[in-house]
Short mmCIF file of C-alpha atoms and ligand atoms in Angstrom, two decimals:
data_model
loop_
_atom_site.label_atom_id
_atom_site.label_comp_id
_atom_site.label_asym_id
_atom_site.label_seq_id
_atom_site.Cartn_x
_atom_site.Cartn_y
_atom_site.Cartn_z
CA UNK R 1 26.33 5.98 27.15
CA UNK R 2 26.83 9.39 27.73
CA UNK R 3 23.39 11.59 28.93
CA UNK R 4 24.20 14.35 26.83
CA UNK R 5 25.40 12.29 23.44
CA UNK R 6 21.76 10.03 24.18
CA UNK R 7 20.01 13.41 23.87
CA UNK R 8 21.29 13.94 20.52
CA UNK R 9 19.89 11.10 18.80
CA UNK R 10 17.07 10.56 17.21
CA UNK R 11 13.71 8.92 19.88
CA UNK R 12 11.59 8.31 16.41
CA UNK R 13 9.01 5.86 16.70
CA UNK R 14 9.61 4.08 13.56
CA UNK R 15 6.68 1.86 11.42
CA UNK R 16 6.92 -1.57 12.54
CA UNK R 17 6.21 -3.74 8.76
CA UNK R 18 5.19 -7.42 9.56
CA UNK R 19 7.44 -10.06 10.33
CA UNK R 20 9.83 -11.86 7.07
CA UNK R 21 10.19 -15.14 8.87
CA UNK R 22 12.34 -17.60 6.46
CA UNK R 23 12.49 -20.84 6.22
CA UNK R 24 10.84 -24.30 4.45
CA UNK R 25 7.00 -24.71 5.31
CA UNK R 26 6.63 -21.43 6.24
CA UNK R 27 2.79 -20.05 5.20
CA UNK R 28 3.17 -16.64 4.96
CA UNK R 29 0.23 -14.41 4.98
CA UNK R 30 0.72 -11.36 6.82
CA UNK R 31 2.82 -8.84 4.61
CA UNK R 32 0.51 -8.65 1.23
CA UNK R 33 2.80 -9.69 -0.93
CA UNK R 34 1.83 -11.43 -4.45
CA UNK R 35 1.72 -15.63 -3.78
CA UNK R 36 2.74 -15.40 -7.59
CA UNK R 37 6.10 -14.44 -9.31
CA UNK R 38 6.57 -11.42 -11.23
CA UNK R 39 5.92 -11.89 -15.02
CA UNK R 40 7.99 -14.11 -17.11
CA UNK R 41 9.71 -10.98 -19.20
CA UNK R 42 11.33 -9.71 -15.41
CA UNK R 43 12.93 -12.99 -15.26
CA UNK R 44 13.57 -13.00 -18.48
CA UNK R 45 14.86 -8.79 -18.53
CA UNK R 46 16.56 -9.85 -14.74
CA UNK R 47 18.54 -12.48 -17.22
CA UNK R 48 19.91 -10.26 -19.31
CA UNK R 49 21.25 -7.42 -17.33
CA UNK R 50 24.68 -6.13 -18.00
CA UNK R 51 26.61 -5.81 -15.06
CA UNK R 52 29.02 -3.32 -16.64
CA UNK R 53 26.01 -0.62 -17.47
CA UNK R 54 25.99 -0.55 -12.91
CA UNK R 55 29.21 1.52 -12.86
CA UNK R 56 27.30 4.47 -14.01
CA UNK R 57 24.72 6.35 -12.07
CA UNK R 58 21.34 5.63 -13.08
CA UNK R 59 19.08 6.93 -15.84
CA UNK R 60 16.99 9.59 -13.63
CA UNK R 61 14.48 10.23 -16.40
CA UNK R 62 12.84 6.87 -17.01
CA UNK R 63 11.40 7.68 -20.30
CA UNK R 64 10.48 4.06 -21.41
CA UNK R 65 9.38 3.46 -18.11
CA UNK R 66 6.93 6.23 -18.03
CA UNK R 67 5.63 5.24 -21.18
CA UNK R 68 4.33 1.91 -20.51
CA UNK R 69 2.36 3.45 -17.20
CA UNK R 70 0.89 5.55 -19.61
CA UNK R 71 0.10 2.61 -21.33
CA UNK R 72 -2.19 0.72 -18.17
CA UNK R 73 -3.43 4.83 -17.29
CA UNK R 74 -5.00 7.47 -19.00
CA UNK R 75 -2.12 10.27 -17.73
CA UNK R 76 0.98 11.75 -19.33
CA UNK R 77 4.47 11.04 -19.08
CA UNK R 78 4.74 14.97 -17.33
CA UNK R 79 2.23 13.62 -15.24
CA UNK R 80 4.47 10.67 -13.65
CA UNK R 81 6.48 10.97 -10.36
CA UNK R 82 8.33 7.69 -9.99
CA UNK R 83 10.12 6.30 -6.42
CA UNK R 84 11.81 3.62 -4.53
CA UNK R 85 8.35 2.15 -3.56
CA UNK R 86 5.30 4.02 -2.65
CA UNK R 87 6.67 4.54 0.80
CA UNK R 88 9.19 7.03 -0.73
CA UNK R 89 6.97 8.61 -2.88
CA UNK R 90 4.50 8.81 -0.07
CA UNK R 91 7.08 10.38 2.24
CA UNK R 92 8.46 12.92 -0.17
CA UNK R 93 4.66 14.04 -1.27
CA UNK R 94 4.36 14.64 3.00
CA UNK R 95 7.20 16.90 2.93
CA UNK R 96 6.61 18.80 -0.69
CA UNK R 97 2.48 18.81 -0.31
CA UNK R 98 1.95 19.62 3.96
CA UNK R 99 3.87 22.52 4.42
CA UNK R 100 0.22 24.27 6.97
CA UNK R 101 0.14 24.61 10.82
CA UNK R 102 -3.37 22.87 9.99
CA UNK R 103 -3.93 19.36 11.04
CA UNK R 104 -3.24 17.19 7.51
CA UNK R 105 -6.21 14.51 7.84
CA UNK R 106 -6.52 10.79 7.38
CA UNK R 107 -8.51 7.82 8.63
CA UNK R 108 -7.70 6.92 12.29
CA UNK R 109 -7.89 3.26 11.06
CA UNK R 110 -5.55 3.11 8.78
CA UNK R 111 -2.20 2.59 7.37
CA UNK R 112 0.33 2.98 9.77
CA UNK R 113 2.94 4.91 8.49
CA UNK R 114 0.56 8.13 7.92
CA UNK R 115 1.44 8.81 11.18
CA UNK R 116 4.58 8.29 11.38
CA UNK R 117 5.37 10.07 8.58
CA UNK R 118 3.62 13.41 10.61
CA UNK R 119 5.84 12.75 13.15
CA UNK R 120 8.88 12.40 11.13
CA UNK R 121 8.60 15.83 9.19
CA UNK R 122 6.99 17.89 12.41
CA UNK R 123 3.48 17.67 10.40
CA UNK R 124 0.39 18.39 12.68
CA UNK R 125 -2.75 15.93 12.23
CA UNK R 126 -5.84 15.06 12.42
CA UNK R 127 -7.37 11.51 12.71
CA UNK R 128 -11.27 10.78 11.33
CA UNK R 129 -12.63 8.03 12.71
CA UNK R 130 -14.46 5.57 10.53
CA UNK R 131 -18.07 4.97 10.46
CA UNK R 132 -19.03 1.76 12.73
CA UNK R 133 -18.70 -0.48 9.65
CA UNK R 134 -15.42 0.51 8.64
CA UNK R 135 -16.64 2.48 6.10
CA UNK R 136 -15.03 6.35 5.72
CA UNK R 137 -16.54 8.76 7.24
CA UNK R 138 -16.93 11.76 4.15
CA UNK R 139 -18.59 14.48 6.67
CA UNK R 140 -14.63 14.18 8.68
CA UNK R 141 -13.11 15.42 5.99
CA UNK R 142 -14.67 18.45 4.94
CA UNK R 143 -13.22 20.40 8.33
CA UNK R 144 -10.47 23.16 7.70
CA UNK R 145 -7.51 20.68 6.78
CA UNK R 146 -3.68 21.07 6.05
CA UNK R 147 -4.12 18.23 3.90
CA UNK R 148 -5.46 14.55 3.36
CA UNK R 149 -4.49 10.94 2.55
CA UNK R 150 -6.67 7.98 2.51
CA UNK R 151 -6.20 4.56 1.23
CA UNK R 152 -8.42 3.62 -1.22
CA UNK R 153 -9.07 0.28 -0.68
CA UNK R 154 -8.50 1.34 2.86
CA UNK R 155 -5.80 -0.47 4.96
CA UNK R 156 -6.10 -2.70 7.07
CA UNK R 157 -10.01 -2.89 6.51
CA UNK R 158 -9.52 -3.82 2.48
CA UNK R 159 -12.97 -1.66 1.85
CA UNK R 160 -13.10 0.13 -1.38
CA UNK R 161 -14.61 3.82 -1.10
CA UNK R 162 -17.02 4.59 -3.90
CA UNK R 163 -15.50 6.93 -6.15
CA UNK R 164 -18.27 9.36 -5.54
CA UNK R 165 -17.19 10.04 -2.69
CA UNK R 166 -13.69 10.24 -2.68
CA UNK R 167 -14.33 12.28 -5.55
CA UNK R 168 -16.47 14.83 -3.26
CA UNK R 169 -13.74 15.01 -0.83
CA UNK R 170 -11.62 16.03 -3.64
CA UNK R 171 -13.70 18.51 -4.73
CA UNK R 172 -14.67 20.09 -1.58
CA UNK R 173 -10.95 21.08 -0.56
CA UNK R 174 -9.60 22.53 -3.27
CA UNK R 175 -7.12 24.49 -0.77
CA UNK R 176 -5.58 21.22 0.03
CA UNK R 177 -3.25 18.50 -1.75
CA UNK R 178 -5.35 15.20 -1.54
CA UNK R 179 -3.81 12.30 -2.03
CA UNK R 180 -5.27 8.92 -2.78
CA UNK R 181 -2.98 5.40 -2.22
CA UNK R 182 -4.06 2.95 -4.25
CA UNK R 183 -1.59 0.28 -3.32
CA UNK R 184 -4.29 -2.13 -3.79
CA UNK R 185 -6.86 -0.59 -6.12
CA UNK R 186 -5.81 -2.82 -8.90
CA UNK R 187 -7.96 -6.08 -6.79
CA UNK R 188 -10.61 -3.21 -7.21
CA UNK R 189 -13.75 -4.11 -9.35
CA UNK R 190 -14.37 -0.21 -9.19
CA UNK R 191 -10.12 0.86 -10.51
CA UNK R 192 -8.68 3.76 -10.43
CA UNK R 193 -9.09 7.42 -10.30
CA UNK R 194 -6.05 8.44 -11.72
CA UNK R 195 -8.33 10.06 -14.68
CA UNK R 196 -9.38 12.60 -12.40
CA UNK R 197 -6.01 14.08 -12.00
CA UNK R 198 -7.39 15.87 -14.95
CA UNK R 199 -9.93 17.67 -13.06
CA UNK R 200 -9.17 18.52 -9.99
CA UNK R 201 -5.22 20.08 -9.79
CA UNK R 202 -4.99 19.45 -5.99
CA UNK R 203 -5.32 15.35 -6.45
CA UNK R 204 -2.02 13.24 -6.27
CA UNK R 205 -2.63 9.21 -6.99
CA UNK R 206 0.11 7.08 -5.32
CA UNK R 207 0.04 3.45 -6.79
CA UNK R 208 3.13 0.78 -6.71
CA UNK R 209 3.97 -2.38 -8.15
CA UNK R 210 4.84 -4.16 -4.77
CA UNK R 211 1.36 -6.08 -4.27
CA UNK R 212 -0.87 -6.17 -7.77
CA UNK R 213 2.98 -6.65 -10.00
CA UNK R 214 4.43 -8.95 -7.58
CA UNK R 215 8.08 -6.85 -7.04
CA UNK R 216 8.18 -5.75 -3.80
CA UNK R 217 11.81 -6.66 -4.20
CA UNK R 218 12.50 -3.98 -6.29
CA UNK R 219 10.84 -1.04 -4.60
CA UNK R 220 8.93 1.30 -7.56
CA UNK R 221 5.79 3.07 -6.96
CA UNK R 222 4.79 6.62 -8.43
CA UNK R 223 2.43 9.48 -8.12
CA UNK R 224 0.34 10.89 -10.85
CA UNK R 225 -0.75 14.79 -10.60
CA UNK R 226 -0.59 17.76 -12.35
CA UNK R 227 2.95 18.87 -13.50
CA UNK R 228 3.22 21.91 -11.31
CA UNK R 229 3.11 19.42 -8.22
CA UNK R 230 5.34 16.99 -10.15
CA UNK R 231 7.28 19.81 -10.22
CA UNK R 232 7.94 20.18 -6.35
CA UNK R 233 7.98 17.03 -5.44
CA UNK R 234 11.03 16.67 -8.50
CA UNK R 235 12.21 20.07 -5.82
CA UNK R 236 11.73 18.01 -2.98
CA UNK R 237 13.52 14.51 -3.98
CA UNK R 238 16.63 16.66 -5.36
CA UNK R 239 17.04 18.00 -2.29
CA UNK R 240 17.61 14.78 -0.44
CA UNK R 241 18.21 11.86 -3.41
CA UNK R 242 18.37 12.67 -6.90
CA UNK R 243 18.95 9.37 -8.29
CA UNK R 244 15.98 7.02 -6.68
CA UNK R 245 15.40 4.35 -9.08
CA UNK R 246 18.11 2.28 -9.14
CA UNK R 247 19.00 0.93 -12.96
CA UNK R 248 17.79 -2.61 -12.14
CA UNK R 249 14.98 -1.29 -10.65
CA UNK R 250 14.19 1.13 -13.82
CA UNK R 251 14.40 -2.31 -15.90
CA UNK R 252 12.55 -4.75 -14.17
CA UNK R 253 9.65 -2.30 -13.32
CA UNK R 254 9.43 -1.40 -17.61
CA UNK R 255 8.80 -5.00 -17.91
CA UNK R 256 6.76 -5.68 -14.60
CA UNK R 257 4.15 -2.96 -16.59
CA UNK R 258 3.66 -5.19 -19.50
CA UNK R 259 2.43 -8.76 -19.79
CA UNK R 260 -1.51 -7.65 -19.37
CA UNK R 261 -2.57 -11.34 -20.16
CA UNK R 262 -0.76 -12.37 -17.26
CA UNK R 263 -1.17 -9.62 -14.86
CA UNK R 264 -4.73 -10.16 -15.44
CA UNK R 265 -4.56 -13.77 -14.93
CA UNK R 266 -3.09 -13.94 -11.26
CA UNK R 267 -5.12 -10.73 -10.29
CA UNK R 268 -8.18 -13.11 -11.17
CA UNK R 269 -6.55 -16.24 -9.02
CA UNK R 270 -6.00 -13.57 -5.85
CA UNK R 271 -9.46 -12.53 -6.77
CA UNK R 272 -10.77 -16.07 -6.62
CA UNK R 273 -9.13 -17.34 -3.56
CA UNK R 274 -10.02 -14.21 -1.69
CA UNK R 275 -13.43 -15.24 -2.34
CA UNK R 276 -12.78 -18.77 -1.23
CA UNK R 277 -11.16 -17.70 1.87
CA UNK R 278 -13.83 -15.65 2.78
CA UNK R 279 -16.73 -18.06 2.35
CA UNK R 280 -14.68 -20.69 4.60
CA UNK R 281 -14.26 -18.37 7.23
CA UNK R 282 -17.66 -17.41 7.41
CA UNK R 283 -18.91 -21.31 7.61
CA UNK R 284 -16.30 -20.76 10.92
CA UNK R 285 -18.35 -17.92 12.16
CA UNK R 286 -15.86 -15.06 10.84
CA UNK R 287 -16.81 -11.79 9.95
CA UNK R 288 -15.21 -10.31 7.44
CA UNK R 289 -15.02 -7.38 5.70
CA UNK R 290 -15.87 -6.76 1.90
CA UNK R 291 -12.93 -6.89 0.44
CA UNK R 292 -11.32 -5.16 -2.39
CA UNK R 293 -7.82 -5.81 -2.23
CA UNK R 294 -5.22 -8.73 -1.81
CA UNK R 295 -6.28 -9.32 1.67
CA UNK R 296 -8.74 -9.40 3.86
CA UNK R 297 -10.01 -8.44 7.48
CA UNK R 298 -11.80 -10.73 10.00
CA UNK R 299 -13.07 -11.06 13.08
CA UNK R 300 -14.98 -14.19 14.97
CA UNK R 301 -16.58 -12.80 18.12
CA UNK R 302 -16.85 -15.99 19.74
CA UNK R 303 -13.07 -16.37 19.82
CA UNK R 304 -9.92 -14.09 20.72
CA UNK R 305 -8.55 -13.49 17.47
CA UNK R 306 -5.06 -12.43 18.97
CA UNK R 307 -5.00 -16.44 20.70
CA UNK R 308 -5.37 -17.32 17.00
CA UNK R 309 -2.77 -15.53 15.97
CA UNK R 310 -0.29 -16.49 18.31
CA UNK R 311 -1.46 -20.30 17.53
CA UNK R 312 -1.12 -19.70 13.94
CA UNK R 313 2.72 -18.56 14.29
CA UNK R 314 3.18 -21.75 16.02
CA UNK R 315 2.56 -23.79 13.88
CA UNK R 316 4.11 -21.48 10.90
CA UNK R 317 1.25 -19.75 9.57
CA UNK R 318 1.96 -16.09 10.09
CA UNK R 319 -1.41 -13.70 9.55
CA UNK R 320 -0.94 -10.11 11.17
CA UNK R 321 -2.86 -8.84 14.30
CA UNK R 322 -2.77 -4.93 14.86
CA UNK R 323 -3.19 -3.69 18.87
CA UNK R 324 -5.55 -1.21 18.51
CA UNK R 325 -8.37 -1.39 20.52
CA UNK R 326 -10.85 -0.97 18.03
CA UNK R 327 -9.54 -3.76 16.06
CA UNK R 328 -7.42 -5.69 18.31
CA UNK R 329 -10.33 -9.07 17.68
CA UNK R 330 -9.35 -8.74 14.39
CA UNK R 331 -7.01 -10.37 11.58
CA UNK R 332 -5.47 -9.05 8.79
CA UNK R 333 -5.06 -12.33 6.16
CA UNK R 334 -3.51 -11.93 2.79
CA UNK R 335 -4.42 -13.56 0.01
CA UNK R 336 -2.16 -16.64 -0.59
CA UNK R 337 -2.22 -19.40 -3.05
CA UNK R 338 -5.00 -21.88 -3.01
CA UNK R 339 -2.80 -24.15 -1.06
CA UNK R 340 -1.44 -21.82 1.51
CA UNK R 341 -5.12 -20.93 2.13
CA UNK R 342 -6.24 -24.65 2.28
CA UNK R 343 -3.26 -25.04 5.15
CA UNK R 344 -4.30 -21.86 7.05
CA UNK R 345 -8.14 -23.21 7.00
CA UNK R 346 -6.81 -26.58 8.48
CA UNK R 347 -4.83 -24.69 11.25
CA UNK R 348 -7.92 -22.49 12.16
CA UNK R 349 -9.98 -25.75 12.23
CA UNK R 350 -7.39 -27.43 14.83
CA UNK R 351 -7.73 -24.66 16.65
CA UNK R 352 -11.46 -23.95 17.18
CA UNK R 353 -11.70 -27.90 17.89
C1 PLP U 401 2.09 -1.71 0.88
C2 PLP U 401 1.54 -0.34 1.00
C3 PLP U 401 2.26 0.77 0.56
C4 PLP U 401 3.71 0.77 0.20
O1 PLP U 401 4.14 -0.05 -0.72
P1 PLP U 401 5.62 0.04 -1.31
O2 PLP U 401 6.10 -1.34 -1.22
O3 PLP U 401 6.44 1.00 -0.50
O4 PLP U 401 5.40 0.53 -2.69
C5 PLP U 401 1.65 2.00 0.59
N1 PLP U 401 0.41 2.15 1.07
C6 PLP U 401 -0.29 1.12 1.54
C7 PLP U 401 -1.66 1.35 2.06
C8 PLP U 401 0.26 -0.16 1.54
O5 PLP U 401 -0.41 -1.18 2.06
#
């Protein structure tokens, strides 16, 4: 190709999500997605949609929508940001919320696409490294700051930060947009802080319905802050897309909200078999981290984990490995079914034998 065309593209280094192999007996435990389906009323609502009402663009304000998040949170419909997943809405808070030449902070173990996000919109940053048990280091986040994200659970660890002290980090940079993703807080015994959105105007919560609500299919996830920074984001999402949630999407998600018997039902199972998992590890010689979310994070130091992992995909259990030095003797496992579980535990056993 032609040198000077080449230098006009783009060299991003883009996030790399885990593998979607397909296929019968696959065991597939490495994206965090929900073993269970979404609640009967999507299948039901997915039933029932109208083709015709597609022609139109969608319905950008989401009213009913909004009102049933109000519903499982204590915020205000003013108070609701909605997206095409919490990626977007992540992405879009980068852009509207870290607009300093300081260094934005976040974990330096942690979800991946922080960083690429930086990259993407030209935003300077900061990593914090974790204390020695994974836990966050508070103290790293109290230094002049552009701005800060953290995961709370934490990815890929799965450890839940007290809400003390995410609360103290809040309070301590009141100069600076903080925002908490709490993709997973829902397999939290601790929940939310969405609450505090109330008290402190420079918090943004991001949650989504891709892991707890089982529709990662449709891509919805939202922020929740103060309606001045609803307002820019709004700013910052017209400039680019103004019509993110598709009309399927704006249905199914309405639905995916409800159903609290059964939400709570296969957040129990998840909650269950995480235990499970981790007890049959440990009589395996694992090491794994406490766990607050629909995965967890082990290590056996008597083994190489990344061996493991490559053995695993063989025979068609896929679990995700990350290279970082730090944690490249560990595995990231999520939460299956019982049975998917029982199969992985079989495979490790074969293996260590
Ligand atoms: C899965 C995940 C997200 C994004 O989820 P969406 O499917 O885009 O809503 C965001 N943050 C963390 C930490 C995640 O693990």
């Amino acid at each position: 190709m032609n040198k000077e065309l080449i230098k006009k593209l783009s060299d991003i280094e883009p996030y790399v999500p885990g593998e979607q192999p397909k296929g019968a007996g696959i065991v597939k435990l490495n994206t965090n997605e929900n073993p269970y389906p979404p609640c009967p009323g999507v299948i039901r609502a997915l039933k029932e949609i109208k083709g015709e009402e597609l022609k139109v663009y969608p319905d950008f304000v989401c009213r009913e929508l909004k009102k049933i998040i109000c519903e499982n949170y204590p915020v205000n419909e003013n108070e609701i940001f909605l997206g095409n997943g919490s990626d977007e809405v992540l992405a879009l808070c980068f852009k509207a919320f870290f607009n300093s030449e300081k260094p934005v902070l976040f974990p330096d173990i942690t979800y991946s696409f922080y960083s690429v996000w930086t990259e993407f919109f030209k935003i300077s940053c900061k990593t914090v490294p974790l204390n020695e048990d994974f836990t966050l280091n508070k103290g790293g986040f109290l230094s002049d700051n552009g701005g800060i994200v953290i995961p709370n659970p934490n990815a890929p660890t799965a450890i839940y930060e007290p809400k003390e002290s995410i609360e103290e980090i809040i309070s301590k940079n009141p100069e600076s947009v903080v925002i908490i993703d709490e993709a997973y807080v829902d397999f939290s015994e601790e929940g939310s802080i969405a609450e505090l959105i109330h008290k402190y105007e420079n918090l943004v919560v991001v949650q989504t319905y891709s892991k707890s609500r089982a529709l990662a299919g449709i891509r919805f996830g939202y922020a929740l802050t103060n309606p001045k920074l609803i307002e820019v984001l709004e700013g910052v999402k017209n400039s680019f897309n103004s019509y993110t949630i598709n009309t399927v999407t704006r249905i199914l998600a309405a639905e995916g909200g409800k159903d609290k018997a059964y939400f709570d039902k296969c957040v129990g199972r998840i909650k269950k078999t995480r235990k499970y998992l981790t007890d049959e590890l440990s009589k395996l010689g694992f090491i794994t981290c406490p766990s607050s979310a629909n995965f967890i994070f082990t290590t056996n130091p008597n083994i190489d984990c990344r061996r493991l992992f490559e053995y695993l995909k063989t025979k068609n259990v896929y679990v995700r490995h990350f290279d970082k030095p730090e944690i490249d003797n560990y595995l990231r496992i999520t939460v299956g079914t019982e049975e998917e579980i029982n199969i992985l535990i079989n495979e490790i056993k074969g293996y260590l034998e």
